[in-house]
């Protein structure tokens, strides 16, 4: 009787997990960082206004490669590169500037390059890229911050951290308003410059950053995000034929909806996709098209800054945004 009860319990658990959850959502490598990144970006937008750009891939002329930048905040008088480090454990800073995080459960130590030095380098690369695209920033106009949003990170001697670092305690205490931790980062004579010049630079900045290379973006259920590169769809030939029009040269965004209730019956998925229009921002209602495919259809996705390729069930996807 005991074994029968255990087996029945396992079967019930598998059924609940199958119908109401998804393995793609429960454990997605890279999703913790990406989800933290979007959470920080959303709060930055609410706290400071301006325009926020997430998941940029800025060309680096020195290395002939692309530099990943988590977040760029553009305000009227400043540009801020924000690096999000979702570290957990006990943090110590070594004499050479490198960081070490010891996991409290396993006592395993993870070592990381100096995040502040990395953020400064990213700001320099971004500044060079903007200049190449015709936006020369006044001296001191661009700065950087490193945000530590994870409440499970214990920082030893937090007061000795560089001024660019925002600890979790500082992060949660930030309030909206004209005076906060993000204000006053920039100290340059341009603050007293002409208003029309400030507006011109801000307008040019927003245009360049809105057209800069970015990572493709998967939004999954349970507020999970994954950055990387969409490779292809995988599934039945009939479904692949229906999805054949969804290519980054033609399509900017897809959204996925189920056509059956509760996942208790074999379902098909309604896939809406917005055609890319380089003349305007966003897609009008008339530009959305629709196809229906089997729920077994998958998305093949390569993770950000990784050689690993993952398969995601289309049923676990809320939206896919494709870079140009």
PDB file of C-alpha atoms in Angstrom:
ATOM      1  CA  UNK A   1       0.000   0.000   0.000  1.00  0.00           C
ATOM      2  CA  UNK A   2       2.822   2.395   0.811  1.00  0.00           C
ATOM      3  CA  UNK A   3       4.516   1.840  -2.562  1.00  0.00           C
ATOM      4  CA  UNK A   4       1.206   2.247  -4.346  1.00  0.00           C
ATOM      5  CA  UNK A   5       0.663   5.585  -2.591  1.00  0.00           C
ATOM      6  CA  UNK A   6       4.173   6.759  -3.525  1.00  0.00           C
ATOM      7  CA  UNK A   7       3.694   5.776  -7.169  1.00  0.00           C
ATOM      8  CA  UNK A   8       0.297   7.485  -7.309  1.00  0.00           C
ATOM      9  CA  UNK A   9       1.857  10.599  -5.778  1.00  0.00           C
ATOM     10  CA  UNK A  10       4.631  10.656  -8.370  1.00  0.00           C
ATOM     11  CA  UNK A  11       2.144  10.215 -11.211  1.00  0.00           C
ATOM     12  CA  UNK A  12      -0.010  13.031  -9.831  1.00  0.00           C
ATOM     13  CA  UNK A  13       3.056  15.291  -9.515  1.00  0.00           C
ATOM     14  CA  UNK A  14       4.096  14.550 -13.106  1.00  0.00           C
ATOM     15  CA  UNK A  15       0.585  15.357 -14.355  1.00  0.00           C
ATOM     16  CA  UNK A  16       0.461  18.649 -12.468  1.00  0.00           C
ATOM     17  CA  UNK A  17       3.930  19.577 -13.683  1.00  0.00           C
ATOM     18  CA  UNK A  18       3.004  18.636 -17.262  1.00  0.00           C
ATOM     19  CA  UNK A  19      -0.214  20.643 -17.375  1.00  0.00           C
ATOM     20  CA  UNK A  20       0.562  23.716 -15.300  1.00  0.00           C
ATOM     21  CA  UNK A  21       4.310  24.165 -15.568  1.00  0.00           C
ATOM     22  CA  UNK A  22       6.984  23.641 -18.161  1.00  0.00           C
ATOM     23  CA  UNK A  23      10.537  22.337 -17.896  1.00  0.00           C
ATOM     24  CA  UNK A  24      11.687  25.221 -20.087  1.00  0.00           C
ATOM     25  CA  UNK A  25      10.438  27.633 -17.445  1.00  0.00           C
ATOM     26  CA  UNK A  26      11.504  25.833 -14.280  1.00  0.00           C
ATOM     27  CA  UNK A  27      15.202  25.667 -15.086  1.00  0.00           C
ATOM     28  CA  UNK A  28      16.520  27.840 -17.885  1.00  0.00           C
ATOM     29  CA  UNK A  29      20.236  28.461 -17.831  1.00  0.00           C
ATOM     30  CA  UNK A  30      20.816  32.175 -18.305  1.00  0.00           C
ATOM     31  CA  UNK A  31      17.256  33.145 -17.431  1.00  0.00           C
ATOM     32  CA  UNK A  32      18.121  34.263 -13.884  1.00  0.00           C
ATOM     33  CA  UNK A  33      20.557  36.859 -15.217  1.00  0.00           C
ATOM     34  CA  UNK A  34      18.264  37.974 -18.037  1.00  0.00           C
ATOM     35  CA  UNK A  35      15.218  38.180 -15.771  1.00  0.00           C
ATOM     36  CA  UNK A  36      17.186  40.196 -13.195  1.00  0.00           C
ATOM     37  CA  UNK A  37      18.377  42.458 -15.993  1.00  0.00           C
ATOM     38  CA  UNK A  38      14.836  43.216 -17.168  1.00  0.00           C
ATOM     39  CA  UNK A  39      13.670  43.702 -13.579  1.00  0.00           C
ATOM     40  CA  UNK A  40      16.421  46.282 -13.011  1.00  0.00           C
ATOM     41  CA  UNK A  41      15.660  47.979 -16.331  1.00  0.00           C
ATOM     42  CA  UNK A  42      11.974  48.252 -15.448  1.00  0.00           C
ATOM     43  CA  UNK A  43      12.757  49.816 -12.062  1.00  0.00           C
ATOM     44  CA  UNK A  44      15.321  52.201 -13.558  1.00  0.00           C
ATOM     45  CA  UNK A  45      12.652  53.391 -15.995  1.00  0.00           C
ATOM     46  CA  UNK A  46      10.168  53.973 -13.168  1.00  0.00           C
ATOM     47  CA  UNK A  47      12.711  55.699 -10.921  1.00  0.00           C
ATOM     48  CA  UNK A  48      14.460  57.960 -13.380  1.00  0.00           C
ATOM     49  CA  UNK A  49      12.383  58.195 -16.539  1.00  0.00           C
ATOM     50  CA  UNK A  50      14.315  58.811 -19.717  1.00  0.00           C
ATOM     51  CA  UNK A  51      14.821  55.987 -22.199  1.00  0.00           C
ATOM     52  CA  UNK A  52      16.167  52.564 -21.253  1.00  0.00           C
ATOM     53  CA  UNK A  53      17.807  50.171 -23.719  1.00  0.00           C
ATOM     54  CA  UNK A  54      18.358  46.513 -22.781  1.00  0.00           C
ATOM     55  CA  UNK A  55      20.614  43.796 -24.194  1.00  0.00           C
ATOM     56  CA  UNK A  56      22.763  45.835 -26.574  1.00  0.00           C
ATOM     57  CA  UNK A  57      25.527  44.268 -28.705  1.00  0.00           C
ATOM     58  CA  UNK A  58      27.834  47.166 -29.510  1.00  0.00           C
ATOM     59  CA  UNK A  59      30.587  46.668 -32.134  1.00  0.00           C
ATOM     60  CA  UNK A  60      34.080  47.024 -30.681  1.00  0.00           C
ATOM     61  CA  UNK A  61      36.499  48.261 -33.333  1.00  0.00           C
ATOM     62  CA  UNK A  62      39.564  47.209 -31.302  1.00  0.00           C
ATOM     63  CA  UNK A  63      38.614  43.525 -31.094  1.00  0.00           C
ATOM     64  CA  UNK A  64      36.408  43.253 -34.206  1.00  0.00           C
ATOM     65  CA  UNK A  65      33.732  41.716 -31.989  1.00  0.00           C
ATOM     66  CA  UNK A  66      30.591  42.855 -30.216  1.00  0.00           C
ATOM     67  CA  UNK A  67      30.454  43.984 -26.592  1.00  0.00           C
ATOM     68  CA  UNK A  68      27.355  42.994 -24.625  1.00  0.00           C
ATOM     69  CA  UNK A  69      25.934  45.849 -22.568  1.00  0.00           C
ATOM     70  CA  UNK A  70      23.143  45.059 -20.109  1.00  0.00           C
ATOM     71  CA  UNK A  71      21.370  48.417 -19.841  1.00  0.00           C
ATOM     72  CA  UNK A  72      21.861  51.941 -21.149  1.00  0.00           C
ATOM     73  CA  UNK A  73      19.915  54.787 -19.530  1.00  0.00           C
ATOM     74  CA  UNK A  74      19.557  57.979 -21.558  1.00  0.00           C
ATOM     75  CA  UNK A  75      18.479  61.078 -19.682  1.00  0.00           C
ATOM     76  CA  UNK A  76      18.479  64.707 -20.658  1.00  0.00           C
ATOM     77  CA  UNK A  77      21.984  65.430 -19.404  1.00  0.00           C
ATOM     78  CA  UNK A  78      23.654  62.045 -19.137  1.00  0.00           C
ATOM     79  CA  UNK A  79      24.096  58.514 -20.429  1.00  0.00           C
ATOM     80  CA  UNK A  80      24.579  55.712 -17.901  1.00  0.00           C
ATOM     81  CA  UNK A  81      25.855  52.219 -18.709  1.00  0.00           C
ATOM     82  CA  UNK A  82      24.414  49.828 -16.117  1.00  0.00           C
ATOM     83  CA  UNK A  83      25.940  46.404 -15.566  1.00  0.00           C
ATOM     84  CA  UNK A  84      23.722  43.955 -13.665  1.00  0.00           C
ATOM     85  CA  UNK A  85      25.483  41.292 -11.597  1.00  0.00           C
ATOM     86  CA  UNK A  86      22.988  38.812 -10.173  1.00  0.00           C
ATOM     87  CA  UNK A  87      25.558  37.242  -7.833  1.00  0.00           C
ATOM     88  CA  UNK A  88      24.643  35.337  -4.684  1.00  0.00           C
ATOM     89  CA  UNK A  89      26.638  34.144  -1.684  1.00  0.00           C
ATOM     90  CA  UNK A  90      29.289  35.978   0.326  1.00  0.00           C
ATOM     91  CA  UNK A  91      31.111  38.604  -1.711  1.00  0.00           C
ATOM     92  CA  UNK A  92      34.687  39.677  -1.105  1.00  0.00           C
ATOM     93  CA  UNK A  93      36.810  42.001  -3.217  1.00  0.00           C
ATOM     94  CA  UNK A  94      40.427  41.021  -3.760  1.00  0.00           C
ATOM     95  CA  UNK A  95      43.350  43.425  -3.857  1.00  0.00           C
ATOM     96  CA  UNK A  96      43.542  43.241  -7.657  1.00  0.00           C
ATOM     97  CA  UNK A  97      39.904  44.281  -7.971  1.00  0.00           C
ATOM     98  CA  UNK A  98      38.553  40.810  -8.831  1.00  0.00           C
ATOM     99  CA  UNK A  99      35.496  39.547  -6.963  1.00  0.00           C
ATOM    100  CA  UNK A 100      34.920  36.211  -5.224  1.00  0.00           C
ATOM    101  CA  UNK A 101      31.471  34.853  -4.275  1.00  0.00           C
ATOM    102  CA  UNK A 102      31.340  31.929  -1.858  1.00  0.00           C
ATOM    103  CA  UNK A 103      28.131  29.898  -1.937  1.00  0.00           C
ATOM    104  CA  UNK A 104      26.809  29.466   1.593  1.00  0.00           C
ATOM    105  CA  UNK A 105      25.444  25.960   0.947  1.00  0.00           C
ATOM    106  CA  UNK A 106      28.343  24.350  -0.941  1.00  0.00           C
ATOM    107  CA  UNK A 107      31.173  26.726   0.042  1.00  0.00           C
ATOM    108  CA  UNK A 108      32.117  26.759  -3.623  1.00  0.00           C
ATOM    109  CA  UNK A 109      33.878  29.983  -4.619  1.00  0.00           C
ATOM    110  CA  UNK A 110      33.110  31.685  -7.924  1.00  0.00           C
ATOM    111  CA  UNK A 111      35.665  34.219  -9.124  1.00  0.00           C
ATOM    112  CA  UNK A 112      34.769  37.125 -11.387  1.00  0.00           C
ATOM    113  CA  UNK A 113      36.802  39.795 -13.206  1.00  0.00           C
ATOM    114  CA  UNK A 114      36.538  43.332 -11.815  1.00  0.00           C
ATOM    115  CA  UNK A 115      32.929  44.312 -12.727  1.00  0.00           C
ATOM    116  CA  UNK A 116      33.645  48.029 -12.391  1.00  0.00           C
ATOM    117  CA  UNK A 117      36.567  47.822 -14.817  1.00  0.00           C
ATOM    118  CA  UNK A 118      34.326  45.892 -17.200  1.00  0.00           C
ATOM    119  CA  UNK A 119      31.582  48.524 -16.947  1.00  0.00           C
ATOM    120  CA  UNK A 120      34.052  51.336 -17.600  1.00  0.00           C
ATOM    121  CA  UNK A 121      35.304  49.495 -20.670  1.00  0.00           C
ATOM    122  CA  UNK A 122      31.741  49.050 -21.894  1.00  0.00           C
ATOM    123  CA  UNK A 123      31.101  52.780 -21.457  1.00  0.00           C
ATOM    124  CA  UNK A 124      34.252  53.549 -23.471  1.00  0.00           C
ATOM    125  CA  UNK A 125      33.228  51.183 -26.275  1.00  0.00           C
ATOM    126  CA  UNK A 126      29.736  52.669 -26.351  1.00  0.00           C
ATOM    127  CA  UNK A 127      31.152  56.203 -26.495  1.00  0.00           C
ATOM    128  CA  UNK A 128      33.369  55.253 -29.470  1.00  0.00           C
ATOM    129  CA  UNK A 129      30.430  53.613 -31.224  1.00  0.00           C
ATOM    130  CA  UNK A 130      28.251  56.689 -30.745  1.00  0.00           C
ATOM    131  CA  UNK A 131      31.018  58.897 -32.118  1.00  0.00           C
ATOM    132  CA  UNK A 132      31.314  56.672 -35.185  1.00  0.00           C
ATOM    133  CA  UNK A 133      27.606  57.147 -35.778  1.00  0.00           C
ATOM    134  CA  UNK A 134      27.846  60.903 -35.513  1.00  0.00           C
ATOM    135  CA  UNK A 135      27.042  61.516 -31.842  1.00  0.00           C
ATOM    136  CA  UNK A 136      30.038  63.111 -30.120  1.00  0.00           C
ATOM    137  CA  UNK A 137      29.371  63.382 -26.403  1.00  0.00           C
ATOM    138  CA  UNK A 138      30.819  66.159 -24.215  1.00  0.00           C
ATOM    139  CA  UNK A 139      33.475  65.050 -21.748  1.00  0.00           C
ATOM    140  CA  UNK A 140      32.019  63.338 -18.712  1.00  0.00           C
ATOM    141  CA  UNK A 141      28.607  62.894 -20.309  1.00  0.00           C
ATOM    142  CA  UNK A 142      28.718  59.092 -20.026  1.00  0.00           C
ATOM    143  CA  UNK A 143      29.232  57.118 -16.815  1.00  0.00           C
ATOM    144  CA  UNK A 144      28.666  53.612 -15.475  1.00  0.00           C
ATOM    145  CA  UNK A 145      27.178  51.738 -12.536  1.00  0.00           C
ATOM    146  CA  UNK A 146      27.226  48.118 -11.350  1.00  0.00           C
ATOM    147  CA  UNK A 147      23.941  47.023  -9.727  1.00  0.00           C
ATOM    148  CA  UNK A 148      23.785  44.027  -7.362  1.00  0.00           C
ATOM    149  CA  UNK A 149      20.035  43.245  -7.170  1.00  0.00           C
ATOM    150  CA  UNK A 150      20.151  39.782  -5.593  1.00  0.00           C
ATOM    151  CA  UNK A 151      19.010  39.791  -1.922  1.00  0.00           C
ATOM    152  CA  UNK A 152      20.988  36.554  -1.398  1.00  0.00           C
ATOM    153  CA  UNK A 153      24.288  38.383  -1.814  1.00  0.00           C
ATOM    154  CA  UNK A 154      26.090  39.308   1.403  1.00  0.00           C
ATOM    155  CA  UNK A 155      28.683  42.010   0.807  1.00  0.00           C
ATOM    156  CA  UNK A 156      31.603  42.159   3.226  1.00  0.00           C
ATOM    157  CA  UNK A 157      32.843  45.712   3.859  1.00  0.00           C
ATOM    158  CA  UNK A 158      30.259  47.197   1.483  1.00  0.00           C
ATOM    159  CA  UNK A 159      31.424  50.706   2.378  1.00  0.00           C
ATOM    160  CA  UNK A 160      34.780  49.985   0.757  1.00  0.00           C
ATOM    161  CA  UNK A 161      33.264  49.120  -2.615  1.00  0.00           C
ATOM    162  CA  UNK A 162      33.860  51.566  -5.493  1.00  0.00           C
ATOM    163  CA  UNK A 163      31.318  54.364  -5.804  1.00  0.00           C
ATOM    164  CA  UNK A 164      30.075  52.838  -9.073  1.00  0.00           C
ATOM    165  CA  UNK A 165      28.692  49.805  -7.195  1.00  0.00           C
ATOM    166  CA  UNK A 166      25.073  49.820  -6.010  1.00  0.00           C
ATOM    167  CA  UNK A 167      24.480  47.095  -3.395  1.00  0.00           C
ATOM    168  CA  UNK A 168      21.132  45.374  -2.918  1.00  0.00           C
ATOM    169  CA  UNK A 169      20.352  47.410   0.208  1.00  0.00           C
ATOM    170  CA  UNK A 170      21.030  50.645  -1.646  1.00  0.00           C
ATOM    171  CA  UNK A 171      19.065  49.447  -4.647  1.00  0.00           C
ATOM    172  CA  UNK A 172      15.863  48.672  -2.735  1.00  0.00           C
ATOM    173  CA  UNK A 173      16.043  51.990  -0.855  1.00  0.00           C
ATOM    174  CA  UNK A 174      16.115  54.142  -3.990  1.00  0.00           C
ATOM    175  CA  UNK A 175      13.120  56.413  -4.390  1.00  0.00           C
ATOM    176  CA  UNK A 176      11.817  58.281  -7.424  1.00  0.00           C
ATOM    177  CA  UNK A 177      12.555  61.971  -7.454  1.00  0.00           C
ATOM    178  CA  UNK A 178      14.982  64.614  -8.650  1.00  0.00           C
ATOM    179  CA  UNK A 179      17.563  63.682  -6.002  1.00  0.00           C
ATOM    180  CA  UNK A 180      18.540  60.054  -5.779  1.00  0.00           C
ATOM    181  CA  UNK A 181      21.550  57.808  -6.163  1.00  0.00           C
ATOM    182  CA  UNK A 182      21.522  58.020  -9.961  1.00  0.00           C
ATOM    183  CA  UNK A 183      21.398  61.788 -10.054  1.00  0.00           C
ATOM    184  CA  UNK A 184      24.652  63.678  -9.737  1.00  0.00           C
ATOM    185  CA  UNK A 185      26.695  60.980 -11.466  1.00  0.00           C
ATOM    186  CA  UNK A 186      27.740  63.384 -14.157  1.00  0.00           C
ATOM    187  CA  UNK A 187      29.702  66.505 -13.351  1.00  0.00           C
ATOM    188  CA  UNK A 188      30.379  68.521 -16.459  1.00  0.00           C
ATOM    189  CA  UNK A 189      29.857  72.054 -17.696  1.00  0.00           C
ATOM    190  CA  UNK A 190      27.358  70.799 -20.282  1.00  0.00           C
ATOM    191  CA  UNK A 191      24.648  70.883 -17.623  1.00  0.00           C
ATOM    192  CA  UNK A 192      24.582  74.613 -18.024  1.00  0.00           C
ATOM    193  CA  UNK A 193      24.580  74.429 -21.846  1.00  0.00           C
ATOM    194  CA  UNK A 194      21.866  75.503 -24.200  1.00  0.00           C
ATOM    195  CA  UNK A 195      18.592  73.632 -23.966  1.00  0.00           C
ATOM    196  CA  UNK A 196      18.285  73.112 -27.713  1.00  0.00           C
ATOM    197  CA  UNK A 197      21.791  71.566 -27.799  1.00  0.00           C
ATOM    198  CA  UNK A 198      20.886  69.180 -24.975  1.00  0.00           C
ATOM    199  CA  UNK A 199      17.687  68.147 -26.731  1.00  0.00           C
ATOM    200  CA  UNK A 200      19.544  67.638 -30.009  1.00  0.00           C
ATOM    201  CA  UNK A 201      22.096  65.291 -28.417  1.00  0.00           C
ATOM    202  CA  UNK A 202      19.376  63.364 -26.601  1.00  0.00           C
ATOM    203  CA  UNK A 203      17.367  62.983 -29.790  1.00  0.00           C
ATOM    204  CA  UNK A 204      20.397  61.720 -31.712  1.00  0.00           C
ATOM    205  CA  UNK A 205      21.316  59.352 -28.885  1.00  0.00           C
ATOM    206  CA  UNK A 206      17.879  57.788 -28.816  1.00  0.00           C
ATOM    207  CA  UNK A 207      17.846  57.338 -32.576  1.00  0.00           C
ATOM    208  CA  UNK A 208      21.259  55.631 -32.626  1.00  0.00           C
ATOM    209  CA  UNK A 209      20.545  53.363 -29.640  1.00  0.00           C
ATOM    210  CA  UNK A 210      17.100  52.394 -30.942  1.00  0.00           C
ATOM    211  CA  UNK A 211      18.767  51.146 -34.130  1.00  0.00           C
ATOM    212  CA  UNK A 212      21.872  49.614 -32.488  1.00  0.00           C
ATOM    213  CA  UNK A 213      22.409  45.816 -32.590  1.00  0.00           C
ATOM    214  CA  UNK A 214      20.683  43.937 -29.759  1.00  0.00           C
ATOM    215  CA  UNK A 215      20.251  40.349 -28.611  1.00  0.00           C
ATOM    216  CA  UNK A 216      17.111  38.486 -29.595  1.00  0.00           C
ATOM    217  CA  UNK A 217      14.753  38.223 -26.637  1.00  0.00           C
ATOM    218  CA  UNK A 218      12.575  35.344 -25.442  1.00  0.00           C
ATOM    219  CA  UNK A 219       9.886  36.101 -22.878  1.00  0.00           C
ATOM    220  CA  UNK A 220       8.726  32.942 -21.134  1.00  0.00           C
ATOM    221  CA  UNK A 221       5.992  32.270 -18.615  1.00  0.00           C
ATOM    222  CA  UNK A 222       6.571  32.993 -14.906  1.00  0.00           C
ATOM    223  CA  UNK A 223       8.332  36.308 -15.748  1.00  0.00           C
ATOM    224  CA  UNK A 224      11.387  34.597 -17.229  1.00  0.00           C
ATOM    225  CA  UNK A 225      13.516  36.176 -19.949  1.00  0.00           C
ATOM    226  CA  UNK A 226      16.314  34.762 -22.065  1.00  0.00           C
ATOM    227  CA  UNK A 227      18.682  36.736 -24.295  1.00  0.00           C
ATOM    228  CA  UNK A 228      20.530  35.200 -27.210  1.00  0.00           C
ATOM    229  CA  UNK A 229      20.013  34.435 -30.876  1.00  0.00           C
ATOM    230  CA  UNK A 230      16.978  32.817 -32.475  1.00  0.00           C
ATOM    231  CA  UNK A 231      18.131  30.102 -34.887  1.00  0.00           C
ATOM    232  CA  UNK A 232      15.061  28.292 -36.212  1.00  0.00           C
ATOM    233  CA  UNK A 233      11.783  26.536 -35.495  1.00  0.00           C
ATOM    234  CA  UNK A 234      11.631  22.766 -35.150  1.00  0.00           C
ATOM    235  CA  UNK A 235       8.547  20.607 -35.613  1.00  0.00           C
ATOM    236  CA  UNK A 236       6.276  18.951 -38.144  1.00  0.00           C
ATOM    237  CA  UNK A 237       6.819  19.915 -41.768  1.00  0.00           C
ATOM    238  CA  UNK A 238       3.322  21.378 -42.020  1.00  0.00           C
ATOM    239  CA  UNK A 239       3.985  23.687 -39.076  1.00  0.00           C
ATOM    240  CA  UNK A 240       7.417  24.710 -40.363  1.00  0.00           C
ATOM    241  CA  UNK A 241       5.838  25.641 -43.678  1.00  0.00           C
ATOM    242  CA  UNK A 242       3.298  27.822 -41.862  1.00  0.00           C
ATOM    243  CA  UNK A 243       6.122  29.504 -39.908  1.00  0.00           C
ATOM    244  CA  UNK A 244       8.400  29.941 -42.917  1.00  0.00           C
ATOM    245  CA  UNK A 245       7.524  33.652 -43.215  1.00  0.00           C
ATOM    246  CA  UNK A 246       8.918  34.374 -39.754  1.00  0.00           C
ATOM    247  CA  UNK A 247      12.451  35.525 -40.560  1.00  0.00           C
ATOM    248  CA  UNK A 248      14.272  38.426 -38.924  1.00  0.00           C
ATOM    249  CA  UNK A 249      14.440  40.292 -42.238  1.00  0.00           C
ATOM    250  CA  UNK A 250      10.644  40.329 -42.327  1.00  0.00           C
ATOM    251  CA  UNK A 251       9.394  39.937 -38.757  1.00  0.00           C
ATOM    252  CA  UNK A 252      10.132  41.973 -35.627  1.00  0.00           C
ATOM    253  CA  UNK A 253       8.077  40.204 -32.957  1.00  0.00           C
ATOM    254  CA  UNK A 254       5.874  37.160 -32.375  1.00  0.00           C
ATOM    255  CA  UNK A 255       3.422  36.431 -29.583  1.00  0.00           C
ATOM    256  CA  UNK A 256       2.020  33.003 -28.730  1.00  0.00           C
ATOM    257  CA  UNK A 257      -1.437  32.112 -27.453  1.00  0.00           C
ATOM    258  CA  UNK A 258      -3.002  28.730 -26.669  1.00  0.00           C
ATOM    259  CA  UNK A 259      -6.224  27.705 -28.388  1.00  0.00           C
ATOM    260  CA  UNK A 260      -7.321  25.149 -25.756  1.00  0.00           C
ATOM    261  CA  UNK A 261      -8.178  25.443 -22.063  1.00  0.00           C
ATOM    262  CA  UNK A 262      -5.865  24.391 -19.219  1.00  0.00           C
ATOM    263  CA  UNK A 263      -3.652  22.227 -21.426  1.00  0.00           C
ATOM    264  CA  UNK A 264      -5.930  19.245 -20.683  1.00  0.00           C
ATOM    265  CA  UNK A 265      -6.442  18.421 -24.363  1.00  0.00           C
ATOM    266  CA  UNK A 266      -4.059  18.359 -27.320  1.00  0.00           C
ATOM    267  CA  UNK A 267      -3.696  22.026 -28.111  1.00  0.00           C
ATOM    268  CA  UNK A 268      -2.672  24.108 -31.048  1.00  0.00           C
ATOM    269  CA  UNK A 269      -0.981  27.447 -30.707  1.00  0.00           C
ATOM    270  CA  UNK A 270      -1.981  30.717 -32.274  1.00  0.00           C
ATOM    271  CA  UNK A 271       1.172  32.547 -33.370  1.00  0.00           C
ATOM    272  CA  UNK A 272       0.799  36.247 -34.123  1.00  0.00           C
ATOM    273  CA  UNK A 273       3.705  37.980 -35.832  1.00  0.00           C
ATOM    274  CA  UNK A 274       4.371  41.648 -36.567  1.00  0.00           C
ATOM    275  CA  UNK A 275       5.997  42.551 -39.860  1.00  0.00           C
ATOM    276  CA  UNK A 276       9.080  44.715 -39.608  1.00  0.00           C
ATOM    277  CA  UNK A 277       8.594  48.293 -40.809  1.00  0.00           C
ATOM    278  CA  UNK A 278      11.761  50.356 -40.920  1.00  0.00           C
ATOM    279  CA  UNK A 279       9.766  53.526 -41.602  1.00  0.00           C
ATOM    280  CA  UNK A 280       7.914  53.569 -38.284  1.00  0.00           C
ATOM    281  CA  UNK A 281       8.386  52.441 -34.685  1.00  0.00           C
ATOM    282  CA  UNK A 282       6.238  49.568 -33.511  1.00  0.00           C
ATOM    283  CA  UNK A 283       3.560  47.700 -35.443  1.00  0.00           C
ATOM    284  CA  UNK A 284      -0.002  48.778 -36.169  1.00  0.00           C
ATOM    285  CA  UNK A 285      -2.897  46.365 -35.820  1.00  0.00           C
ATOM    286  CA  UNK A 286      -3.038  45.833 -39.596  1.00  0.00           C
ATOM    287  CA  UNK A 287       0.573  44.653 -39.670  1.00  0.00           C
ATOM    288  CA  UNK A 288      -0.015  41.599 -37.459  1.00  0.00           C
ATOM    289  CA  UNK A 289      -0.470  38.235 -39.173  1.00  0.00           C
ATOM    290  CA  UNK A 290      -1.476  34.875 -37.747  1.00  0.00           C
ATOM    291  CA  UNK A 291      -0.716  31.182 -38.147  1.00  0.00           C
ATOM    292  CA  UNK A 292      -1.753  28.135 -36.112  1.00  0.00           C
ATOM    293  CA  UNK A 293       0.693  25.322 -35.298  1.00  0.00           C
ATOM    294  CA  UNK A 294       0.977  22.281 -33.049  1.00  0.00           C
ATOM    295  CA  UNK A 295       1.958  22.825 -29.425  1.00  0.00           C
ATOM    296  CA  UNK A 296       4.885  20.430 -29.908  1.00  0.00           C
ATOM    297  CA  UNK A 297       6.645  23.004 -32.111  1.00  0.00           C
ATOM    298  CA  UNK A 298       9.958  24.221 -30.644  1.00  0.00           C
ATOM    299  CA  UNK A 299      12.200  27.274 -30.860  1.00  0.00           C
ATOM    300  CA  UNK A 300      15.943  26.665 -31.242  1.00  0.00           C
ATOM    301  CA  UNK A 301      17.802  29.421 -29.400  1.00  0.00           C
ATOM    302  CA  UNK A 302      21.489  30.046 -28.723  1.00  0.00           C
ATOM    303  CA  UNK A 303      22.111  31.614 -25.327  1.00  0.00           C
ATOM    304  CA  UNK A 304      23.798  35.001 -24.914  1.00  0.00           C
ATOM    305  CA  UNK A 305      27.615  34.836 -24.933  1.00  0.00           C
ATOM    306  CA  UNK A 306      27.488  31.034 -25.002  1.00  0.00           C
ATOM    307  CA  UNK A 307      28.005  28.193 -27.459  1.00  0.00           C
ATOM    308  CA  UNK A 308      25.078  26.326 -25.902  1.00  0.00           C
ATOM    309  CA  UNK A 309      21.919  25.859 -27.944  1.00  0.00           C
ATOM    310  CA  UNK A 310      18.581  25.318 -26.185  1.00  0.00           C
ATOM    311  CA  UNK A 311      15.209  24.066 -27.332  1.00  0.00           C
ATOM    312  CA  UNK A 312      12.128  25.818 -25.972  1.00  0.00           C
ATOM    313  CA  UNK A 313       8.622  24.519 -26.401  1.00  0.00           C
ATOM    314  CA  UNK A 314       6.574  27.131 -28.197  1.00  0.00           C
ATOM    315  CA  UNK A 315       3.863  26.548 -25.586  1.00  0.00           C
ATOM    316  CA  UNK A 316       6.196  27.996 -22.927  1.00  0.00           C
ATOM    317  CA  UNK A 317       6.858  31.175 -24.928  1.00  0.00           C
ATOM    318  CA  UNK A 318       4.947  34.426 -24.486  1.00  0.00           C
ATOM    319  CA  UNK A 319       6.847  36.451 -27.070  1.00  0.00           C
ATOM    320  CA  UNK A 320       9.977  36.491 -29.219  1.00  0.00           C
ATOM    321  CA  UNK A 321      11.570  39.776 -30.250  1.00  0.00           C
ATOM    322  CA  UNK A 322      14.026  39.625 -33.142  1.00  0.00           C
ATOM    323  CA  UNK A 323      16.846  42.085 -33.726  1.00  0.00           C
ATOM    324  CA  UNK A 324      17.117  43.674 -37.158  1.00  0.00           C
TER     325      UNK A 324
END
